[in-house]
Amino acid sequence: MPLSKPRLVQTVQHRVPPLHRADLAGVLVSETDLQKRIAVMGRAISKDYAGKDVLVVSLLSGTVLFLADLLRRMSFPLRVDFLGVSSYGAGTESGDLVFTKDLRLDVRGVHVLVVDDILDTGKTLRAVTGKIAALRPASLRTCVLLDKRERRIESIEADYVGFRIPNLFVVGYGLDFAERYRNLPFVGVLRPEVFEANARPERKGPR
Ligand code: PRP
């Protein structure tokens, strides 16, 4: 169970900024709602970790925007490191995981908080927590902005969850399709015709 209750998001707003109307069917989480929720998450995390030696481990690349905003809401001394991990594969399922960058800092004996943008099948978080746990941190918790629980294959939950969302192809606020859309300041829903027209066998499909 998450340590705080995630916000449930079920409805898509169909007012999309004109620039993105051709690609996006709607906005799932607005910029305002993201920032409000991240402020709440940051306060909860700050309370839980007060006085501890904390290392935030951010998973590249989807977490960049979320991490930047969350860090500004964490009001305690901490260090940050990055772990590169990607899933590649054809079709609509996550493929094999590849670690593309290792940690630089030593995690042994420190309190580790892993931050990721989305928890989907759970394969990424399962592999990452397994790898970090083997390095003997003092504690290990996880924090995700979005949780697409319907898609879970691994039995894993995050400790801090921003929003629980339906099974839609989401992009923006760090999340990509074929490496695009990461810079949108909100979480949007990609039109099916966009990913169907652009699906390439070497890239992961809808998640
Ligand atoms: C995405 C996302 C998560 C992972 C979640 O990463 O950032 O890390 O998938 O999926 P899972 O729960 O099914 O494992 P991706 O491999 O697409 O790389 P990216 O972060 O560079 O976009």
PDB file of N, CA, C and O in Angstrom, residues 101-173:
ATOM      1  N   LYS A 101      23.119   3.218 -17.647  1.00  0.00           N
ATOM      2  CA  LYS A 101      24.041   4.025 -16.831  1.00  0.00           C
ATOM      3  C   LYS A 101      23.977   3.535 -15.397  1.00  0.00           C
ATOM      4  O   LYS A 101      22.880   3.341 -14.859  1.00  0.00           O
ATOM      5  N   ASP A 102      25.136   3.363 -14.791  1.00  0.00           N
ATOM      6  CA  ASP A 102      25.179   2.866 -13.410  1.00  0.00           C
ATOM      7  C   ASP A 102      25.204   4.036 -12.417  1.00  0.00           C
ATOM      8  O   ASP A 102      25.439   5.184 -12.811  1.00  0.00           O
ATOM      9  N   LEU A 103      24.971   3.734 -11.159  1.00  0.00           N
ATOM     10  CA  LEU A 103      25.053   4.763 -10.115  1.00  0.00           C
ATOM     11  C   LEU A 103      26.502   5.193  -9.932  1.00  0.00           C
ATOM     12  O   LEU A 103      27.426   4.404 -10.115  1.00  0.00           O
ATOM     13  N   ARG A 104      26.683   6.453  -9.570  1.00  0.00           N
ATOM     14  CA  ARG A 104      28.015   6.986  -9.306  1.00  0.00           C
ATOM     15  C   ARG A 104      28.330   6.927  -7.808  1.00  0.00           C
ATOM     16  O   ARG A 104      29.454   6.794  -7.394  1.00  0.00           O
ATOM     17  N   LEU A 105      27.287   7.087  -6.994  1.00  0.00           N
ATOM     18  CA  LEU A 105      27.490   7.184  -5.545  1.00  0.00           C
ATOM     19  C   LEU A 105      27.261   5.835  -4.869  1.00  0.00           C
ATOM     20  O   LEU A 105      26.547   4.975  -5.393  1.00  0.00           O
ATOM     21  N   ASP A 106      27.853   5.703  -3.693  1.00  0.00           N
ATOM     22  CA  ASP A 106      27.741   4.470  -2.932  1.00  0.00           C
ATOM     23  C   ASP A 106      26.426   4.490  -2.139  1.00  0.00           C
ATOM     24  O   ASP A 106      26.167   5.438  -1.402  1.00  0.00           O
ATOM     25  N   VAL A 107      25.616   3.452  -2.273  1.00  0.00           N
ATOM     26  CA  VAL A 107      24.322   3.468  -1.587  1.00  0.00           C
ATOM     27  C   VAL A 107      24.355   2.703  -0.260  1.00  0.00           C
ATOM     28  O   VAL A 107      23.400   2.768   0.515  1.00  0.00           O
ATOM     29  N   ARG A 108      25.427   2.013  -0.007  1.00  0.00           N
ATOM     30  CA  ARG A 108      25.501   1.194   1.198  1.00  0.00           C
ATOM     31  C   ARG A 108      25.311   2.052   2.455  1.00  0.00           C
ATOM     32  O   ARG A 108      25.992   3.058   2.647  1.00  0.00           O
ATOM     33  N   GLY A 109      24.342   1.656   3.275  1.00  0.00           N
ATOM     34  CA  GLY A 109      24.117   2.335   4.548  1.00  0.00           C
ATOM     35  C   GLY A 109      23.356   3.643   4.468  1.00  0.00           C
ATOM     36  O   GLY A 109      23.157   4.299   5.482  1.00  0.00           O
ATOM     37  N   VAL A 110      22.922   4.055   3.273  1.00  0.00           N
ATOM     38  CA  VAL A 110      22.156   5.307   3.181  1.00  0.00           C
ATOM     39  C   VAL A 110      20.688   4.993   2.854  1.00  0.00           C
ATOM     40  O   VAL A 110      20.360   3.906   2.391  1.00  0.00           O
ATOM     41  N   HIS A 111      19.849   5.995   3.114  1.00  0.00           N
ATOM     42  CA  HIS A 111      18.415   5.820   2.841  1.00  0.00           C
ATOM     43  C   HIS A 111      18.151   6.196   1.382  1.00  0.00           C
ATOM     44  O   HIS A 111      18.354   7.345   0.993  1.00  0.00           O
ATOM     45  N   VAL A 112      17.712   5.216   0.598  1.00  0.00           N
ATOM     46  CA  VAL A 112      17.539   5.432  -0.839  1.00  0.00           C
ATOM     47  C   VAL A 112      16.058   5.596  -1.179  1.00  0.00           C
ATOM     48  O   VAL A 112      15.211   4.804  -0.763  1.00  0.00           O
ATOM     49  N   LEU A 113      15.783   6.656  -1.933  1.00  0.00           N
ATOM     50  CA  LEU A 113      14.434   6.859  -2.469  1.00  0.00           C
ATOM     51  C   LEU A 113      14.534   6.845  -3.993  1.00  0.00           C
ATOM     52  O   LEU A 113      15.140   7.734  -4.593  1.00  0.00           O
ATOM     53  N   VAL A 114      13.956   5.822  -4.617  1.00  0.00           N
ATOM     54  CA  VAL A 114      13.971   5.708  -6.077  1.00  0.00           C
ATOM     55  C   VAL A 114      12.790   6.497  -6.638  1.00  0.00           C
ATOM     56  O   VAL A 114      11.653   6.339  -6.177  1.00  0.00           O
ATOM     57  N   VAL A 115      13.071   7.363  -7.610  1.00  0.00           N
ATOM     58  CA  VAL A 115      12.009   8.182  -8.219  1.00  0.00           C
ATOM     59  C   VAL A 115      11.855   7.814  -9.688  1.00  0.00           C
ATOM     60  O   VAL A 115      12.833   7.784 -10.431  1.00  0.00           O
ATOM     61  N   ASP A 116      10.614   7.509 -10.090  1.00  0.00           N
ATOM     62  CA  ASP A 116      10.355   7.214 -11.499  1.00  0.00           C
ATOM     63  C   ASP A 116       9.074   7.922 -11.935  1.00  0.00           C
ATOM     64  O   ASP A 116       8.265   8.324 -11.103  1.00  0.00           O
ATOM     65  N   ASP A 117       8.904   8.051 -13.246  1.00  0.00           N
ATOM     66  CA  ASP A 117       7.720   8.757 -13.730  1.00  0.00           C
ATOM     67  C   ASP A 117       6.473   7.888 -13.685  1.00  0.00           C
ATOM     68  O   ASP A 117       5.414   8.339 -13.261  1.00  0.00           O
ATOM     69  N   ILE A 118       6.595   6.622 -14.139  1.00  0.00           N
ATOM     70  CA  ILE A 118       5.391   5.793 -14.207  1.00  0.00           C
ATOM     71  C   ILE A 118       5.674   4.354 -13.800  1.00  0.00           C
ATOM     72  O   ILE A 118       6.726   3.799 -14.137  1.00  0.00           O
ATOM     73  N   LEU A 119       4.745   3.795 -13.062  1.00  0.00           N
ATOM     74  CA  LEU A 119       4.779   2.377 -12.700  1.00  0.00           C
ATOM     75  C   LEU A 119       3.715   1.703 -13.558  1.00  0.00           C
ATOM     76  O   LEU A 119       2.523   2.008 -13.431  1.00  0.00           O
ATOM     77  N   ASP A 120       4.182   0.807 -14.432  1.00  0.00           N
ATOM     78  CA  ASP A 120       3.288   0.217 -15.419  1.00  0.00           C
ATOM     79  C   ASP A 120       3.234  -1.300 -15.157  1.00  0.00           C
ATOM     80  O   ASP A 120       2.551  -1.745 -14.239  1.00  0.00           O
ATOM     81  N   THR A 121       4.008  -2.097 -15.899  1.00  0.00           N
ATOM     82  CA  THR A 121       4.025  -3.540 -15.614  1.00  0.00           C
ATOM     83  C   THR A 121       4.736  -3.828 -14.296  1.00  0.00           C
ATOM     84  O   THR A 121       4.518  -4.866 -13.684  1.00  0.00           O
ATOM     85  N   GLY A 122       5.608  -2.911 -13.900  1.00  0.00           N
ATOM     86  CA  GLY A 122       6.367  -3.106 -12.663  1.00  0.00           C
ATOM     87  C   GLY A 122       7.729  -3.741 -12.895  1.00  0.00           C
ATOM     88  O   GLY A 122       8.520  -3.893 -11.963  1.00  0.00           O
ATOM     89  N   LYS A 123       8.032  -4.089 -14.155  1.00  0.00           N
ATOM     90  CA  LYS A 123       9.311  -4.768 -14.429  1.00  0.00           C
ATOM     91  C   LYS A 123      10.507  -3.869 -14.113  1.00  0.00           C
ATOM     92  O   LYS A 123      11.519  -4.319 -13.578  1.00  0.00           O
ATOM     93  N   THR A 124      10.399  -2.593 -14.461  1.00  0.00           N
ATOM     94  CA  THR A 124      11.509  -1.661 -14.220  1.00  0.00           C
ATOM     95  C   THR A 124      11.767  -1.512 -12.723  1.00  0.00           C
ATOM     96  O   THR A 124      12.900  -1.679 -12.258  1.00  0.00           O
ATOM     97  N   LEU A 125      10.706  -1.202 -11.984  1.00  0.00           N
ATOM     98  CA  LEU A 125      10.891  -0.957 -10.547  1.00  0.00           C
ATOM     99  C   LEU A 125      11.340  -2.226  -9.827  1.00  0.00           C
ATOM    100  O   LEU A 125      12.142  -2.172  -8.895  1.00  0.00           O
ATOM    101  N   ARG A 126      10.848  -3.361 -10.262  1.00  0.00           N
ATOM    102  CA  ARG A 126      11.264  -4.643  -9.668  1.00  0.00           C
ATOM    103  C   ARG A 126      12.770  -4.852  -9.880  1.00  0.00           C
ATOM    104  O   ARG A 126      13.510  -5.173  -8.952  1.00  0.00           O
ATOM    105  N   ALA A 127      13.234  -4.642 -11.117  1.00  0.00           N
ATOM    106  CA  ALA A 127      14.657  -4.866 -11.425  1.00  0.00           C
ATOM    107  C   ALA A 127      15.535  -3.854 -10.687  1.00  0.00           C
ATOM    108  O   ALA A 127      16.588  -4.209 -10.123  1.00  0.00           O
ATOM    109  N   VAL A 128      15.090  -2.606 -10.661  1.00  0.00           N
ATOM    110  CA  VAL A 128      15.890  -1.547 -10.027  1.00  0.00           C
ATOM    111  C   VAL A 128      15.969  -1.755  -8.516  1.00  0.00           C
ATOM    112  O   VAL A 128      17.047  -1.645  -7.920  1.00  0.00           O
ATOM    113  N   THR A 129      14.850  -2.073  -7.894  1.00  0.00           N
ATOM    114  CA  THR A 129      14.885  -2.246  -6.435  1.00  0.00           C
ATOM    115  C   THR A 129      15.706  -3.493  -6.073  1.00  0.00           C
ATOM    116  O   THR A 129      16.404  -3.502  -5.062  1.00  0.00           O
ATOM    117  N   GLY A 130      15.652  -4.511  -6.927  1.00  0.00           N
ATOM    118  CA  GLY A 130      16.468  -5.712  -6.693  1.00  0.00           C
ATOM    119  C   GLY A 130      17.952  -5.372  -6.739  1.00  0.00           C
ATOM    120  O   GLY A 130      18.735  -5.769  -5.868  1.00  0.00           O
ATOM    121  N   LYS A 131      18.318  -4.581  -7.754  1.00  0.00           N
ATOM    122  CA  LYS A 131      19.722  -4.196  -7.932  1.00  0.00           C
ATOM    123  C   LYS A 131      20.206  -3.348  -6.746  1.00  0.00           C
ATOM    124  O   LYS A 131      21.299  -3.559  -6.224  1.00  0.00           O
ATOM    125  N   ILE A 132      19.380  -2.393  -6.318  1.00  0.00           N
ATOM    126  CA  ILE A 132      19.803  -1.501  -5.229  1.00  0.00           C
ATOM    127  C   ILE A 132      19.791  -2.226  -3.878  1.00  0.00           C
ATOM    128  O   ILE A 132      20.703  -2.046  -3.068  1.00  0.00           O
ATOM    129  N   ALA A 133      18.791  -3.070  -3.666  1.00  0.00           N
ATOM    130  CA  ALA A 133      18.712  -3.793  -2.384  1.00  0.00           C
ATOM    131  C   ALA A 133      19.970  -4.636  -2.168  1.00  0.00           C
ATOM    132  O   ALA A 133      20.452  -4.768  -1.035  1.00  0.00           O
ATOM    133  N   ALA A 134      20.514  -5.180  -3.264  1.00  0.00           N
ATOM    134  CA  ALA A 134      21.716  -6.017  -3.163  1.00  0.00           C
ATOM    135  C   ALA A 134      22.931  -5.209  -2.692  1.00  0.00           C
ATOM    136  O   ALA A 134      23.917  -5.771  -2.215  1.00  0.00           O
ATOM    137  N   LEU A 135      22.855  -3.872  -2.799  1.00  0.00           N
ATOM    138  CA  LEU A 135      23.972  -3.003  -2.387  1.00  0.00           C
ATOM    139  C   LEU A 135      23.857  -2.576  -0.916  1.00  0.00           C
ATOM    140  O   LEU A 135      24.615  -1.734  -0.446  1.00  0.00           O
ATOM    141  N   ARG A 136      22.870  -3.120  -0.217  1.00  0.00           N
ATOM    142  CA  ARG A 136      22.673  -2.924   1.219  1.00  0.00           C
ATOM    143  C   ARG A 136      22.487  -1.466   1.664  1.00  0.00           C
ATOM    144  O   ARG A 136      23.251  -0.944   2.497  1.00  0.00           O
ATOM    145  N   PRO A 137      21.462  -0.783   1.143  1.00  0.00           N
ATOM    146  CA  PRO A 137      21.156   0.559   1.675  1.00  0.00           C
ATOM    147  C   PRO A 137      20.542   0.429   3.075  1.00  0.00           C
ATOM    148  O   PRO A 137      20.086  -0.663   3.445  1.00  0.00           O
ATOM    149  N   ALA A 138      20.495   1.543   3.826  1.00  0.00           N
ATOM    150  CA  ALA A 138      19.861   1.503   5.150  1.00  0.00           C
ATOM    151  C   ALA A 138      18.365   1.274   5.010  1.00  0.00           C
ATOM    152  O   ALA A 138      17.733   0.607   5.830  1.00  0.00           O
ATOM    153  N   SER A 139      17.760   1.869   3.964  1.00  0.00           N
ATOM    154  CA  SER A 139      16.347   1.621   3.652  1.00  0.00           C
ATOM    155  C   SER A 139      16.147   1.912   2.175  1.00  0.00           C
ATOM    156  O   SER A 139      16.985   2.575   1.544  1.00  0.00           O
ATOM    157  N   LEU A 140      15.054   1.396   1.642  1.00  0.00           N
ATOM    158  CA  LEU A 140      14.781   1.570   0.210  1.00  0.00           C
ATOM    159  C   LEU A 140      13.285   1.779   0.017  1.00  0.00           C
ATOM    160  O   LEU A 140      12.475   0.918   0.391  1.00  0.00           O
ATOM    161  N   ARG A 141      12.951   2.954  -0.530  1.00  0.00           N
ATOM    162  CA  ARG A 141      11.545   3.235  -0.853  1.00  0.00           C
ATOM    163  C   ARG A 141      11.456   3.735  -2.281  1.00  0.00           C
ATOM    164  O   ARG A 141      12.472   4.137  -2.868  1.00  0.00           O
ATOM    165  N   THR A 142      10.227   3.745  -2.806  1.00  0.00           N
ATOM    166  CA  THR A 142      10.026   4.142  -4.196  1.00  0.00           C
ATOM    167  C   THR A 142       8.944   5.213  -4.291  1.00  0.00           C
ATOM    168  O   THR A 142       8.003   5.236  -3.492  1.00  0.00           O
ATOM    169  N   CYS A 143       9.106   6.064  -5.289  1.00  0.00           N
ATOM    170  CA  CYS A 143       8.160   7.168  -5.488  1.00  0.00           C
ATOM    171  C   CYS A 143       7.881   7.293  -6.979  1.00  0.00           C
ATOM    172  O   CYS A 143       8.828   7.420  -7.768  1.00  0.00           O
ATOM    173  N   VAL A 144       6.623   7.214  -7.380  1.00  0.00           N
ATOM    174  CA  VAL A 144       6.276   7.376  -8.803  1.00  0.00           C
ATOM    175  C   VAL A 144       5.199   8.442  -8.951  1.00  0.00           C
ATOM    176  O   VAL A 144       4.354   8.599  -8.074  1.00  0.00           O
ATOM    177  N   LEU A 145       5.264   9.144 -10.064  1.00  0.00           N
ATOM    178  CA  LEU A 145       4.223  10.142 -10.311  1.00  0.00           C
ATOM    179  C   LEU A 145       2.914   9.463 -10.705  1.00  0.00           C
ATOM    180  O   LEU A 145       1.856   9.798 -10.193  1.00  0.00           O
ATOM    181  N   LEU A 146       3.012   8.512 -11.643  1.00  0.00           N
ATOM    182  CA  LEU A 146       1.806   7.870 -12.184  1.00  0.00           C
ATOM    183  C   LEU A 146       1.829   6.374 -11.921  1.00  0.00           C
ATOM    184  O   LEU A 146       2.883   5.739 -12.016  1.00  0.00           O
ATOM    185  N   ASP A 147       0.667   5.831 -11.641  1.00  0.00           N
ATOM    186  CA  ASP A 147       0.547   4.386 -11.412  1.00  0.00           C
ATOM    187  C   ASP A 147      -0.573   3.858 -12.296  1.00  0.00           C
ATOM    188  O   ASP A 147      -1.733   4.217 -12.129  1.00  0.00           O
ATOM    189  N   LYS A 148      -0.171   3.010 -13.277  1.00  0.00           N
ATOM    190  CA  LYS A 148      -1.157   2.399 -14.168  1.00  0.00           C
ATOM    191  C   LYS A 148      -1.339   0.962 -13.705  1.00  0.00           C
ATOM    192  O   LYS A 148      -0.791   0.028 -14.282  1.00  0.00           O
ATOM    193  N   ARG A 149      -2.115   0.830 -12.649  1.00  0.00           N
ATOM    194  CA  ARG A 149      -2.183  -0.445 -11.927  1.00  0.00           C
ATOM    195  C   ARG A 149      -2.732  -1.607 -12.757  1.00  0.00           C
ATOM    196  O   ARG A 149      -2.327  -2.750 -12.576  1.00  0.00           O
ATOM    197  N   GLU A 150      -3.667  -1.263 -13.651  1.00  0.00           N
ATOM    198  CA  GLU A 150      -4.293  -2.295 -14.502  1.00  0.00           C
ATOM    199  C   GLU A 150      -3.278  -3.110 -15.292  1.00  0.00           C
ATOM    200  O   GLU A 150      -3.555  -4.210 -15.716  1.00  0.00           O
ATOM    201  N   ARG A 151      -2.129  -2.518 -15.546  1.00  0.00           N
ATOM    202  CA  ARG A 151      -1.151  -3.158 -16.421  1.00  0.00           C
ATOM    203  C   ARG A 151      -0.105  -3.983 -15.664  1.00  0.00           C
ATOM    204  O   ARG A 151       0.796  -4.553 -16.267  1.00  0.00           O
ATOM    205  N   ARG A 152      -0.249  -4.055 -14.352  1.00  0.00           N
ATOM    206  CA  ARG A 152       0.810  -4.670 -13.550  1.00  0.00           C
ATOM    207  C   ARG A 152       1.009  -6.156 -13.848  1.00  0.00           C
ATOM    208  O   ARG A 152       0.040  -6.916 -13.914  1.00  0.00           O
ATOM    209  N   ILE A 153       2.246  -6.544 -14.016  1.00  0.00           N
ATOM    210  CA  ILE A 153       2.612  -7.957 -14.170  1.00  0.00           C
ATOM    211  C   ILE A 153       3.362  -8.400 -12.917  1.00  0.00           C
ATOM    212  O   ILE A 153       3.078  -9.441 -12.349  1.00  0.00           O
ATOM    213  N   GLU A 154       4.303  -7.577 -12.479  1.00  0.00           N
ATOM    214  CA  GLU A 154       5.051  -7.877 -11.247  1.00  0.00           C
ATOM    215  C   GLU A 154       4.204  -7.438 -10.052  1.00  0.00           C
ATOM    216  O   GLU A 154       3.486  -6.440 -10.127  1.00  0.00           O
ATOM    217  N   SER A 155       4.352  -8.174  -8.955  1.00  0.00           N
ATOM    218  CA  SER A 155       3.621  -7.769  -7.765  1.00  0.00           C
ATOM    219  C   SER A 155       4.454  -6.730  -7.002  1.00  0.00           C
ATOM    220  O   SER A 155       5.317  -7.073  -6.191  1.00  0.00           O
ATOM    221  N   ILE A 156       4.242  -5.481  -7.342  1.00  0.00           N
ATOM    222  CA  ILE A 156       5.022  -4.400  -6.716  1.00  0.00           C
ATOM    223  C   ILE A 156       4.168  -3.133  -6.649  1.00  0.00           C
ATOM    224  O   ILE A 156       3.393  -2.850  -7.572  1.00  0.00           O
ATOM    225  N   GLU A 157       4.263  -2.430  -5.544  1.00  0.00           N
ATOM    226  CA  GLU A 157       3.594  -1.136  -5.367  1.00  0.00           C
ATOM    227  C   GLU A 157       4.657  -0.109  -5.017  1.00  0.00           C
ATOM    228  O   GLU A 157       5.664  -0.463  -4.408  1.00  0.00           O
ATOM    229  N   ALA A 158       4.410   1.151  -5.361  1.00  0.00           N
ATOM    230  CA  ALA A 158       5.338   2.206  -4.947  1.00  0.00           C
ATOM    231  C   ALA A 158       4.907   2.735  -3.580  1.00  0.00           C
ATOM    232  O   ALA A 158       3.731   2.663  -3.218  1.00  0.00           O
ATOM    233  N   ASP A 159       5.878   3.266  -2.825  1.00  0.00           N
ATOM    234  CA  ASP A 159       5.560   3.803  -1.499  1.00  0.00           C
ATOM    235  C   ASP A 159       4.885   5.167  -1.592  1.00  0.00           C
ATOM    236  O   ASP A 159       4.004   5.480  -0.797  1.00  0.00           O
ATOM    237  N   TYR A 160       5.304   5.989  -2.536  1.00  0.00           N
ATOM    238  CA  TYR A 160       4.678   7.303  -2.740  1.00  0.00           C
ATOM    239  C   TYR A 160       4.164   7.331  -4.174  1.00  0.00           C
ATOM    240  O   TYR A 160       4.930   7.075  -5.108  1.00  0.00           O
ATOM    241  N   VAL A 161       2.877   7.635  -4.337  1.00  0.00           N
ATOM    242  CA  VAL A 161       2.259   7.633  -5.669  1.00  0.00           C
ATOM    243  C   VAL A 161       1.517   8.954  -5.869  1.00  0.00           C
ATOM    244  O   VAL A 161       0.757   9.381  -4.991  1.00  0.00           O
ATOM    245  N   GLY A 162       1.765   9.582  -7.030  1.00  0.00           N
ATOM    246  CA  GLY A 162       1.064  10.830  -7.308  1.00  0.00           C
ATOM    247  C   GLY A 162      -0.376  10.594  -7.738  1.00  0.00           C
ATOM    248  O   GLY A 162      -1.328  10.960  -7.048  1.00  0.00           O
ATOM    249  N   PHE A 163      -0.524   9.943  -8.880  1.00  0.00           N
ATOM    250  CA  PHE A 163      -1.854   9.750  -9.464  1.00  0.00           C
ATOM    251  C   PHE A 163      -2.013   8.303  -9.919  1.00  0.00           C
ATOM    252  O   PHE A 163      -1.101   7.741 -10.530  1.00  0.00           O
ATOM    253  N   ARG A 164      -3.164   7.739  -9.639  1.00  0.00           N
ATOM    254  CA  ARG A 164      -3.488   6.426 -10.206  1.00  0.00           C
ATOM    255  C   ARG A 164      -4.312   6.688 -11.466  1.00  0.00           C
ATOM    256  O   ARG A 164      -5.328   7.370 -11.414  1.00  0.00           O
ATOM    257  N   ILE A 165      -3.825   6.165 -12.598  1.00  0.00           N
ATOM    258  CA  ILE A 165      -4.445   6.546 -13.882  1.00  0.00           C
ATOM    259  C   ILE A 165      -4.969   5.322 -14.642  1.00  0.00           C
ATOM    260  O   ILE A 165      -4.505   4.202 -14.423  1.00  0.00           O
ATOM    261  N   PRO A 166      -5.920   5.534 -15.559  1.00  0.00           N
ATOM    262  CA  PRO A 166      -6.424   4.415 -16.367  1.00  0.00           C
ATOM    263  C   PRO A 166      -5.414   3.989 -17.435  1.00  0.00           C
ATOM    264  O   PRO A 166      -4.408   4.672 -17.661  1.00  0.00           O
ATOM    265  N   ASN A 167      -5.726   2.888 -18.095  1.00  0.00           N
ATOM    266  CA  ASN A 167      -4.814   2.316 -19.088  1.00  0.00           C
ATOM    267  C   ASN A 167      -4.905   3.057 -20.428  1.00  0.00           C
ATOM    268  O   ASN A 167      -5.514   2.564 -21.374  1.00  0.00           O
ATOM    269  N   LEU A 168      -4.308   4.234 -20.473  1.00  0.00           N
ATOM    270  CA  LEU A 168      -4.277   5.044 -21.693  1.00  0.00           C
ATOM    271  C   LEU A 168      -2.816   5.297 -22.052  1.00  0.00           C
ATOM    272  O   LEU A 168      -1.960   5.264 -21.173  1.00  0.00           O
ATOM    273  N   PHE A 169      -2.555   5.564 -23.329  1.00  0.00           N
ATOM    274  CA  PHE A 169      -1.169   5.854 -23.740  1.00  0.00           C
ATOM    275  C   PHE A 169      -0.869   7.303 -23.391  1.00  0.00           C
ATOM    276  O   PHE A 169      -1.311   8.225 -24.079  1.00  0.00           O
ATOM    277  N   VAL A 170      -0.128   7.488 -22.301  1.00  0.00           N
ATOM    278  CA  VAL A 170       0.124   8.849 -21.829  1.00  0.00           C
ATOM    279  C   VAL A 170       1.520   9.335 -22.228  1.00  0.00           C
ATOM    280  O   VAL A 170       2.474   8.561 -22.244  1.00  0.00           O
ATOM    281  N   VAL A 171       1.577  10.608 -22.552  1.00  0.00           N
ATOM    282  CA  VAL A 171       2.849  11.261 -22.892  1.00  0.00           C
ATOM    283  C   VAL A 171       2.896  12.625 -22.198  1.00  0.00           C
ATOM    284  O   VAL A 171       1.876  13.137 -21.746  1.00  0.00           O
ATOM    285  N   GLY A 172       4.098  13.197 -22.181  1.00  0.00           N
ATOM    286  CA  GLY A 172       4.247  14.532 -21.606  1.00  0.00           C
ATOM    287  C   GLY A 172       4.779  14.469 -20.191  1.00  0.00           C
ATOM    288  O   GLY A 172       4.814  13.412 -19.563  1.00  0.00           O
ATOM    289  N   TYR A 173       5.248  15.613 -19.716  1.00  0.00           N
ATOM    290  CA  TYR A 173       5.825  15.732 -18.381  1.00  0.00           C
ATOM    291  C   TYR A 173       6.876  14.633 -18.155  1.00  0.00           C
ATOM    292  O   TYR A 173       6.882  13.931 -17.155  1.00  0.00           O
TER     293      TYR A 173
END
